[in-house]
Short mmCIF file of C-alpha atoms in Angstrom, two decimals:
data_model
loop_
_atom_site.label_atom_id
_atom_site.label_comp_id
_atom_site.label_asym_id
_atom_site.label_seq_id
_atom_site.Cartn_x
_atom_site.Cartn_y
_atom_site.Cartn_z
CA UNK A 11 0.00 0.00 0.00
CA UNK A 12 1.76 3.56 -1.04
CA UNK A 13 1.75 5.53 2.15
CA UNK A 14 -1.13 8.31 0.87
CA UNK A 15 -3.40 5.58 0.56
CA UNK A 16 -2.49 4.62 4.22
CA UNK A 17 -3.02 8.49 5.15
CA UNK A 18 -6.21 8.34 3.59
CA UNK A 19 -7.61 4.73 4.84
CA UNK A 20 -6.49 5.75 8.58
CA UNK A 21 -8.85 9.23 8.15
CA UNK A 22 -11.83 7.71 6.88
CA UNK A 23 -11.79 5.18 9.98
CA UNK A 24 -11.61 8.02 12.16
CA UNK A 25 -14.34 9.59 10.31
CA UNK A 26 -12.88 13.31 10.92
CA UNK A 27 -16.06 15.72 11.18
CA UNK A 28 -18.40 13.26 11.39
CA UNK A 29 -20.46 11.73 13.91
CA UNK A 30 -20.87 8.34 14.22
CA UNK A 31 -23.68 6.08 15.63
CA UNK A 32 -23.75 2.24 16.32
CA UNK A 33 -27.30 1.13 15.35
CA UNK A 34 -29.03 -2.33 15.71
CA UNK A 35 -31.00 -2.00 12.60
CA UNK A 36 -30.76 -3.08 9.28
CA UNK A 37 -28.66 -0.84 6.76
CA UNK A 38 -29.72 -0.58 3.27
CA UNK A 39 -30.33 2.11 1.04
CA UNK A 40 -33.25 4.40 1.53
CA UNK A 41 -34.55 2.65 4.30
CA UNK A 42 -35.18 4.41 7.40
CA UNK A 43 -33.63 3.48 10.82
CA UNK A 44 -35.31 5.36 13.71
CA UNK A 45 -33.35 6.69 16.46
CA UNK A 46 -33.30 5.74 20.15
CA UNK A 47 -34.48 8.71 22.58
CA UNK A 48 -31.29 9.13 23.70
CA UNK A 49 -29.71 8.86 20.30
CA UNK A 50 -32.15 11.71 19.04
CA UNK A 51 -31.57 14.05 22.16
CA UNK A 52 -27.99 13.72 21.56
CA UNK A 53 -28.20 14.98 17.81
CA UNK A 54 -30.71 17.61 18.20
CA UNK A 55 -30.53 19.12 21.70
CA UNK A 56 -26.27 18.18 22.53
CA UNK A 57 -25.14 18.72 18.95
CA UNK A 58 -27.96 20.54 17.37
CA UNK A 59 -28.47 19.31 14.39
CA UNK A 60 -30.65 19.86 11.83
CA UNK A 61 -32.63 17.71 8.99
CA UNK A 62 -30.38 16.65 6.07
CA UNK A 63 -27.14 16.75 8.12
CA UNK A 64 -24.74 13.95 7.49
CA UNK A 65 -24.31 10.92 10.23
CA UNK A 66 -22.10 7.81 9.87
CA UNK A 67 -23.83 5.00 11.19
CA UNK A 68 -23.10 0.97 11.65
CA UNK A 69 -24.62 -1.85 12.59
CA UNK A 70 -21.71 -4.92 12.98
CA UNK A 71 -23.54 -6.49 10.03
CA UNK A 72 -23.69 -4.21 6.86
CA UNK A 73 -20.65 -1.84 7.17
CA UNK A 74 -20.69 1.73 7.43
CA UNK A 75 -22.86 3.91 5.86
CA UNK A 76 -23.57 7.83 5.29
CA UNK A 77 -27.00 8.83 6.09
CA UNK A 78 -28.66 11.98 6.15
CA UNK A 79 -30.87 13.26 9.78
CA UNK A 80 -34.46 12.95 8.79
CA UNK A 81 -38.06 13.09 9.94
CA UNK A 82 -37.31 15.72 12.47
CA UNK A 83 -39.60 16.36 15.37
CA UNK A 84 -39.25 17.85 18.86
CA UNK A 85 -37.73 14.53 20.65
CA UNK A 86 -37.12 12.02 17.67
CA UNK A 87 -35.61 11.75 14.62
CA UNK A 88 -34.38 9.21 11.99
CA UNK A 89 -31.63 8.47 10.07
CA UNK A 90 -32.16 7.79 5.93
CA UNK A 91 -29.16 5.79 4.53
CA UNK A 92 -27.79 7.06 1.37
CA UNK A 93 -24.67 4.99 0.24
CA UNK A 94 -22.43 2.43 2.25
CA UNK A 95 -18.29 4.22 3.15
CA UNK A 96 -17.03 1.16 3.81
CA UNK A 97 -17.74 -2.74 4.01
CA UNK A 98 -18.02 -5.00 7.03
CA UNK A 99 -14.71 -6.25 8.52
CA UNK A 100 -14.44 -8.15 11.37
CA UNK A 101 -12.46 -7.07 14.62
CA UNK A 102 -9.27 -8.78 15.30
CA UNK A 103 -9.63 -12.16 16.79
CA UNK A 104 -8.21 -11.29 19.94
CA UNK A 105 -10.33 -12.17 23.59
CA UNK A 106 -9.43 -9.75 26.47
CA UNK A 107 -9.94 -11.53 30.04
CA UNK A 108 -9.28 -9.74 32.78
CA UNK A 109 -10.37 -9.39 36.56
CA UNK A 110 -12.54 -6.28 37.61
CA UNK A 111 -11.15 -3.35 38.87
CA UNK A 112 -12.44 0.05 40.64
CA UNK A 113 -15.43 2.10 38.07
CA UNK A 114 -13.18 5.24 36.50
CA UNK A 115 -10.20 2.66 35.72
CA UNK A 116 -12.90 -0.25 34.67
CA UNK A 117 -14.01 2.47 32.18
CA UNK A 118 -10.66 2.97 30.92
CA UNK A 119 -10.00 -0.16 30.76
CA UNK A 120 -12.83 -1.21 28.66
CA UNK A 121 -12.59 1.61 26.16
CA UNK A 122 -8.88 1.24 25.29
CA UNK A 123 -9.54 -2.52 25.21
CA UNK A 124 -12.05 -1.77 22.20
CA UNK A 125 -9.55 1.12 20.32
CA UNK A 126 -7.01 -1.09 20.86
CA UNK A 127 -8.48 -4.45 18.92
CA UNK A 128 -9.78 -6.43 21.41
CA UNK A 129 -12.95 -8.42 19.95
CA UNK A 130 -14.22 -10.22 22.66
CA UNK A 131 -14.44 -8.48 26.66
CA UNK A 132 -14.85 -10.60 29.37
CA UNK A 133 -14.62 -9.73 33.72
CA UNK A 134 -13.16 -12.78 35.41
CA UNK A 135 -13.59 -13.05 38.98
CA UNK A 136 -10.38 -14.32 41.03
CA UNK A 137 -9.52 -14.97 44.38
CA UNK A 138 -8.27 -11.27 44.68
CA UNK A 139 -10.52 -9.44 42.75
CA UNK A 140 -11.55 -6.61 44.94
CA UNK A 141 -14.71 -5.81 42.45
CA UNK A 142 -17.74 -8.23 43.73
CA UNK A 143 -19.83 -6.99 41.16
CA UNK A 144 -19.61 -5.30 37.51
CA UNK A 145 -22.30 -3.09 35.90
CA UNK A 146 -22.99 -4.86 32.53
CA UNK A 147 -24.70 -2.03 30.87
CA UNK A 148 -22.04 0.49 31.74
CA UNK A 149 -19.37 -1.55 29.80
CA UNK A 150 -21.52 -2.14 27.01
CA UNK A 151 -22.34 1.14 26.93
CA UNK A 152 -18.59 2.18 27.41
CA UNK A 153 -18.07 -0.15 24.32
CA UNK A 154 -20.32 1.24 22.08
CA UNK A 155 -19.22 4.48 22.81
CA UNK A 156 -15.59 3.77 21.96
CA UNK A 157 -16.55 1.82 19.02
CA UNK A 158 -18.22 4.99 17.22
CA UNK A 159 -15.74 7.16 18.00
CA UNK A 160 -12.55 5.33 16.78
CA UNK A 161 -14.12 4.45 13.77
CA UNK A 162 -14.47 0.81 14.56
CA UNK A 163 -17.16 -1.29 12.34
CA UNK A 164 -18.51 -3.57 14.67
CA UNK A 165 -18.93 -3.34 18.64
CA UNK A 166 -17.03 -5.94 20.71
CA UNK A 167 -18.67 -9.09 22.09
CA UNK A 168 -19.07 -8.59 25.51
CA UNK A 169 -19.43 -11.88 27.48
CA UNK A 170 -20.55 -12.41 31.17
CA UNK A 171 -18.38 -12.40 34.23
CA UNK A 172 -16.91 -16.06 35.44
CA UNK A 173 -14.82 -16.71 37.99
CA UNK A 174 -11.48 -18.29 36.64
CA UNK A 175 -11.97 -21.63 37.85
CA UNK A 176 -15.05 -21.99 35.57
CA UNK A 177 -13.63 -20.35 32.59
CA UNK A 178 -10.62 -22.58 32.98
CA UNK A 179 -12.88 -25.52 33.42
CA UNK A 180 -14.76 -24.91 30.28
CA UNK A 181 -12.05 -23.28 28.18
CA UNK A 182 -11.09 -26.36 25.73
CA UNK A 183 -15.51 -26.75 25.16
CA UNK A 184 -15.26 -23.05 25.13
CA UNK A 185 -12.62 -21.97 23.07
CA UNK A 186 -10.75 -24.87 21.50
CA UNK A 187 -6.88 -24.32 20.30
CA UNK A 188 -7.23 -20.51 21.87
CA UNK A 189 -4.34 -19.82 23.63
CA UNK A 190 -4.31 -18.07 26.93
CA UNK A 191 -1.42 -15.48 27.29
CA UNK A 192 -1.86 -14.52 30.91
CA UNK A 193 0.24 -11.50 31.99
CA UNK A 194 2.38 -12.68 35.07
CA UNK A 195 4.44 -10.24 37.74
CA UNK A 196 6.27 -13.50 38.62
CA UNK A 197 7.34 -14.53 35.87
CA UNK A 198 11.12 -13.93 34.88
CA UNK A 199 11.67 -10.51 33.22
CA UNK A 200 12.48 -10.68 29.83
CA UNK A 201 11.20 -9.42 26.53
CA UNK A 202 7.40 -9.64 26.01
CA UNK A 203 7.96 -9.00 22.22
CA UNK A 204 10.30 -11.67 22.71
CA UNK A 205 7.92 -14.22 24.08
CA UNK A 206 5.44 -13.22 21.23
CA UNK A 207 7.50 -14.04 18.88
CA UNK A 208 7.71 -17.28 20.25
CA UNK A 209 3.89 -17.98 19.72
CA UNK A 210 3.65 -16.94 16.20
CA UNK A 211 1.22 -19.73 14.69
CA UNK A 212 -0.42 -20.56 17.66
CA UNK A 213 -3.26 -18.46 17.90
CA UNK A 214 -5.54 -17.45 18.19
CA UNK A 215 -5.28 -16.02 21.38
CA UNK A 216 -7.20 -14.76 25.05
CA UNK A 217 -4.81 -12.03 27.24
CA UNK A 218 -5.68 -12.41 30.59
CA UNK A 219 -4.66 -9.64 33.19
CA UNK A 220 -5.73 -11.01 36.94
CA UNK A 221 -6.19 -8.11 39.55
CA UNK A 222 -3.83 -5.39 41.17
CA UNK A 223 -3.20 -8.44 44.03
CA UNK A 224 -1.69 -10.60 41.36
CA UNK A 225 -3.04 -14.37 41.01
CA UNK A 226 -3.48 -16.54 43.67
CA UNK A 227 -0.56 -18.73 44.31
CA UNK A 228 -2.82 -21.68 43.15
CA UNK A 229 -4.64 -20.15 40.51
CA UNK A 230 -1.09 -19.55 39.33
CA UNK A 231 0.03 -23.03 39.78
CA UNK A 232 -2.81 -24.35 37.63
CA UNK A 233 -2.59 -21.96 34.52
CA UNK A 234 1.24 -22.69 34.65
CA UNK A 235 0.72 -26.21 34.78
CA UNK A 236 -1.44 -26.21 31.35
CA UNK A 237 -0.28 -27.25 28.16
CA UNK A 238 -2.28 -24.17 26.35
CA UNK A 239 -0.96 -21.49 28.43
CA UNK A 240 2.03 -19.00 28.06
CA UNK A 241 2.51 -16.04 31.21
CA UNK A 242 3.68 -12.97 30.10
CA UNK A 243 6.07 -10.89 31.48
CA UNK A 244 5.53 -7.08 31.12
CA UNK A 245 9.25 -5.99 32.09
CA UNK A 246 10.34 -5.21 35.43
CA UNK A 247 7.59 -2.86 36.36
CA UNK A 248 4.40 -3.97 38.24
CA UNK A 249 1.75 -1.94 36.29
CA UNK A 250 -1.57 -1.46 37.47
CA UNK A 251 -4.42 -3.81 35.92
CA UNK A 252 -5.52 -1.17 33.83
CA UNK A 253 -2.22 -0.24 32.19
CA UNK A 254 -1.25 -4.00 31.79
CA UNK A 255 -4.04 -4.45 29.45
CA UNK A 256 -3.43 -1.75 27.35
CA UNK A 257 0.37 -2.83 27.40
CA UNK A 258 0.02 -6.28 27.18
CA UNK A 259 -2.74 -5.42 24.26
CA UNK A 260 -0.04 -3.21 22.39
CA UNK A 261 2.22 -5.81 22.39
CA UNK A 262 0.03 -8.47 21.08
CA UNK A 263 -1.05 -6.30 18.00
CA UNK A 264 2.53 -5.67 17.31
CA UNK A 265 4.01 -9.26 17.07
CA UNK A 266 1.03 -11.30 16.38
CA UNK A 267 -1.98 -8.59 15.09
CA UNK A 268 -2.33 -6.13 12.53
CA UNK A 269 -0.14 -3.49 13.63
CA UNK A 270 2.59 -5.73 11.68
CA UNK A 271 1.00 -4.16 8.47
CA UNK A 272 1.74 -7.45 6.84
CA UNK A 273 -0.40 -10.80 5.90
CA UNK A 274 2.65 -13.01 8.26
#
């Protein structure tokens, strides 16, 4: 790819200028998708727009498309699809597990997860996760949210909170031949990208990040001890849970994602 057409792919997935909306309706051409309240407040009262101005919208299923604001009243609106910007691709195949952590950094956590690639989000409770309980709809909402502003075509899967036992129990039902890169203080420093390298060809892959306690000595023993495991060693830092996943998330796209800007 010459670099200008890099230049130019990167700004339409940012879609500079204009808003975007994730939508659960069908997207076809001249086929109207009403808005939610809260999606129609948002345009007319927050941004103030007006009929006929232009909105990006997606559903996951049909791409992007540009669509004009229509059917204007004083708390709805709806959005008339005029021609698809891009087709549907799929988010990178890569599973982000991690144990909960305090709301503000949960937030963060789940937002950079999404810019960052991650196509499947899932909370998993551990014997020192200080987080008893996780507001679904917030990180949903937190998703979607991320997903229309980074110019993402699809919204990532966002699975239910298990406690690491069960997911481990489950995992080769669950997710056969995934491997689980677990990111592991304890483990002997030396160079992630490194140890990445090392696992080129044996995706795909689940990060796990465990909770600002670290795992529990057995819960450790156990992931160790199986054959589709690898820990992860983030350098000689301990990083808050937060910042591991981005890291950790960073590091993955570089050696084994599509950051490498390559097919290998």
């Amino acid at each position: 790819m010459e670099k200008s057409e890099g230049v130019e792919r990167a700004a339409e997935r940012c879609a500079t200028g204009k808003t975007r909306l994730y939508v659960t309706a069908d997207l076809a051409a001249g086929a109207p998708v009403e808005l939610s309240r809260d999606q129609a407040h948002y345009l007319l009262n927050v941004l103030r727009l007006k009929e006929g101005a232009p909105i990006l919208a997606f559903n996951g299923r049909d791409g992007e498309w540009l669509c004009a604001l229509s059917d204007v009243r004083k708390k709805a609106a709806n959005l008339l699809p005029e021609r698809m910007t891009r087709a549907q691709e799929s988010l990178p195949d890569i599973w982000l597990l991690f144990a909960p952590v305090k709301k503000a950094r949960l937030d963060y956590m789940v937002q950079k997860a999404a810019e960052m690639g991650a196509g499947v989000i899932q909370p998993v409770m551990t014997r020192f996760t200080n987080v008893a309980r996780v507001k679904e709809e917030r990180i949903e909402a937190n998703l979607i949210e991320a997903a229309e502003q980074c110019g993402l075509l699809a919204v990532p899967e966002f699975r239910e909170p298990q406690s690491l036992e069960k997911l481990l129990d489950g995992w080769s039902g669950q997710a056969p031949a995934r491997r689980i890169l677990f990111c592991d203080e304890s483990a002997p420093p030396g160079s992630a990208l490194a140890q990445l390298e090392g696992e080129r060809g044996k995706g795909p892959f689940a990060l796990l990040i465990g909770p600002e306690g670290g795992f529990a000595p057995e819960e450790r023993e156990r992931l160790l001890g199986r054959e589709d495991t690898c820990a992860l060693s983030l350098g000689p830092r301990i990083m808050r849970a937060d910042t591991a996943a981005v890291a950790a998330l960073a590091a993955v796209q570089l050696v084994l994602g599509d950051w490498r800007g390559d097919d290998g």
